[in-house]
C-alpha atoms as one frame of an Amber mdcrd trajectory, in Angstrom:
protein
  -2.174 -39.944 -35.975  -2.851 -40.757 -39.584  -3.470 -43.940 -41.531  -3.497
 -45.279 -45.022  -3.258 -48.315 -47.224  -0.736 -49.716 -49.636  -2.375 -51.544
 -52.532  -0.641 -54.725 -53.535  -0.322 -54.808 -57.301  -2.011 -57.806 -58.854
  -1.467 -59.315 -62.247  -4.737 -58.790 -64.105  -4.076 -61.848 -66.282  -4.247
 -64.235 -63.284  -6.626 -64.870 -60.446  -3.958 -64.980 -57.706  -5.099 -63.548
 -54.382  -3.399 -63.798 -50.999  -5.298 -64.159 -47.731  -2.110 -64.727 -45.715
   1.481 -65.702 -46.241   4.571 -66.443 -44.148   7.592 -64.487 -45.395  10.672
 -66.539 -46.215  12.405 -63.597 -47.861  11.402 -59.977 -47.515  12.136 -56.501
 -46.223  10.211 -53.289 -45.707  12.022 -50.057 -46.509  10.596 -46.826 -45.122
  12.067 -43.658 -46.608  11.385 -40.359 -44.831  12.326 -36.906 -46.055  11.589
 -34.058 -43.647  11.806 -30.343 -44.338  10.916 -29.522 -40.723  13.506 -27.692
 -38.607  12.562 -30.013 -35.737  13.564 -33.563 -34.846  10.789 -36.085 -35.385
   9.854 -39.454 -33.882   7.741 -41.528 -36.247   5.858 -44.486 -34.774   4.349
 -46.766 -37.382   2.111 -49.793 -37.010   1.218 -52.189 -39.800  -1.493 -54.537
 -38.482  -1.313 -56.568 -41.720   2.235 -57.708 -40.807   2.374 -59.866 -37.683
   4.692 -62.178 -35.803   3.908 -65.866 -35.168   1.646 -64.872 -32.232  -0.382
 -62.655 -34.638   0.833 -59.464 -32.907   2.017 -56.513 -34.938   5.024 -54.356
 -34.111   5.283 -50.648 -33.497   8.358 -49.523 -35.375   9.986 -46.276 -34.226
  12.130 -44.141 -36.525  14.043 -41.143 -35.151  14.580 -38.391 -37.683  16.934
 -35.448 -37.040  15.921 -31.927 -38.170  15.789 -31.285 -41.914  17.018 -34.721
 -42.901  16.288 -37.875 -44.822  16.382 -41.358 -43.339  16.007 -44.779 -44.939
  15.148 -47.559 -42.484  14.914 -51.238 -43.391  12.971 -53.785 -41.353  13.324
 -57.524 -41.961  10.079 -59.382 -42.651  11.576 -62.844 -42.129   9.548 -64.795
 -39.523   6.641 -62.370 -40.075   3.288 -63.009 -41.696   1.261 -60.953 -44.116
  -2.448 -61.104 -43.232  -4.733 -59.531 -45.841  -7.893 -61.486 -45.003  -8.599
 -63.333 -41.767 -12.110 -64.726 -42.266 -13.486 -68.039 -43.458 -15.977 -66.879
 -46.096 -14.423 -67.622 -49.505 -16.846 -65.375 -51.428 -16.097 -62.496 -49.064
 -12.359 -63.187 -49.465 -12.613 -62.986 -53.251 -14.212 -59.530 -52.939 -11.734
 -58.238 -50.333  -9.070 -55.736 -51.430  -5.390 -56.655 -51.521  -4.303 -53.783
 -49.262  -1.790 -53.437 -46.449  -3.119 -50.975 -43.879  -0.915 -48.843 -41.642
  -1.150 -46.109 -39.029   1.518 -43.690 -37.968   2.027 -40.996 -35.410   4.507
 -38.149 -35.833   5.809 -36.499 -32.688   7.704 -33.250 -33.188  10.525 -32.106
 -30.943   9.444 -29.751 -28.169  10.584 -26.132 -28.644   9.495 -24.627 -25.303
  13.017 -23.766 -24.148  14.471 -23.410 -27.656  16.719 -20.392 -28.179  17.667
 -21.262 -31.771  14.742 -19.414 -33.357  13.695 -22.140 -35.779  11.267 -21.458
 -38.606   8.471 -23.779 -39.620   6.458 -22.948 -42.709   3.048 -24.206 -43.727
   4.713 -25.529 -46.886   7.193 -27.735 -44.962   6.597 -31.389 -45.818   7.295
 -34.811 -44.431   7.352 -37.330 -47.259   7.099 -40.995 -46.316   7.362 -43.839
 -48.813   7.203 -47.602 -48.370   8.709 -50.324 -50.511   8.609 -54.078 -50.104
  11.280 -56.295 -51.637  13.109 -59.606 -51.231  16.711 -59.797 -50.043  17.845
 -56.966 -52.332  15.972 -53.898 -53.528  15.628 -55.406 -57.016  14.328 -58.811
 -55.929  10.890 -60.190 -55.114   9.356 -61.167 -51.806   9.121 -64.924 -51.172
   6.680 -66.804 -48.985   7.216 -70.208 -47.402   3.438 -70.688 -47.052   0.466
 -68.986 -48.689  -3.261 -69.189 -48.033  -5.499 -67.809 -50.738  -6.503 -68.431
 -54.309  -3.832 -69.380 -56.782  -4.736 -69.535 -60.452  -4.886 -72.995 -61.974
  -1.930 -73.900 -64.151  -2.298 -76.661 -66.737   0.878 -78.391 -67.847   0.886
 -81.074 -70.518   3.037 -84.014 -69.575   4.128 -86.309 -72.377   3.866 -90.107
 -72.303   5.973 -92.005 -69.807   7.717 -95.130 -71.061   8.590 -97.574 -68.356
   9.083-101.332 -68.372   8.034-103.516 -65.461  10.927-104.802 -63.391  12.304
-108.219 -64.293  11.498-111.176 -62.075  14.652-112.574 -60.457  15.839-115.966
 -61.763  15.241-117.696 -58.418  11.535-116.878 -58.790  11.206-119.064 -61.903
   8.615-121.797 -61.477   7.337-120.148 -58.323   3.658-120.933 -57.782   1.370
-118.280 -56.365
């Protein structure tokens, strides 16, 4: 079992910070490239991504020997939880990271007659990417909790006349 974090890039020119958000558009793509001459089961958990009951999934990816697999998981109806407290100062200091854990289970070779070779230099490369509804689009949220930078927009003067009083209201005493 191993773990890690994915840092969410932030725009240094703004003060935007997400505590939580409900995905309205999003996908997680996990790309795995294995040089091992054994089949692999990868079980991954991302506690920062939950369903509406605040439970996270265990996603399982089966990888044949010496192969590459791209797996896409929908994030619609999921939530991103980066901070779950109620201390605003603590929130502002918290990192914008998505944590994950994974477990790799290699195929058993006890009764194997194929004579497979595994080298110390064999690698399993795993990469994650988040995107909207296409690999070149952005994630969208239907609801966000956090700190959003103030935006000032200048609105010009509004010219509006009061409505006219109907003719039958002439000489009406109030």
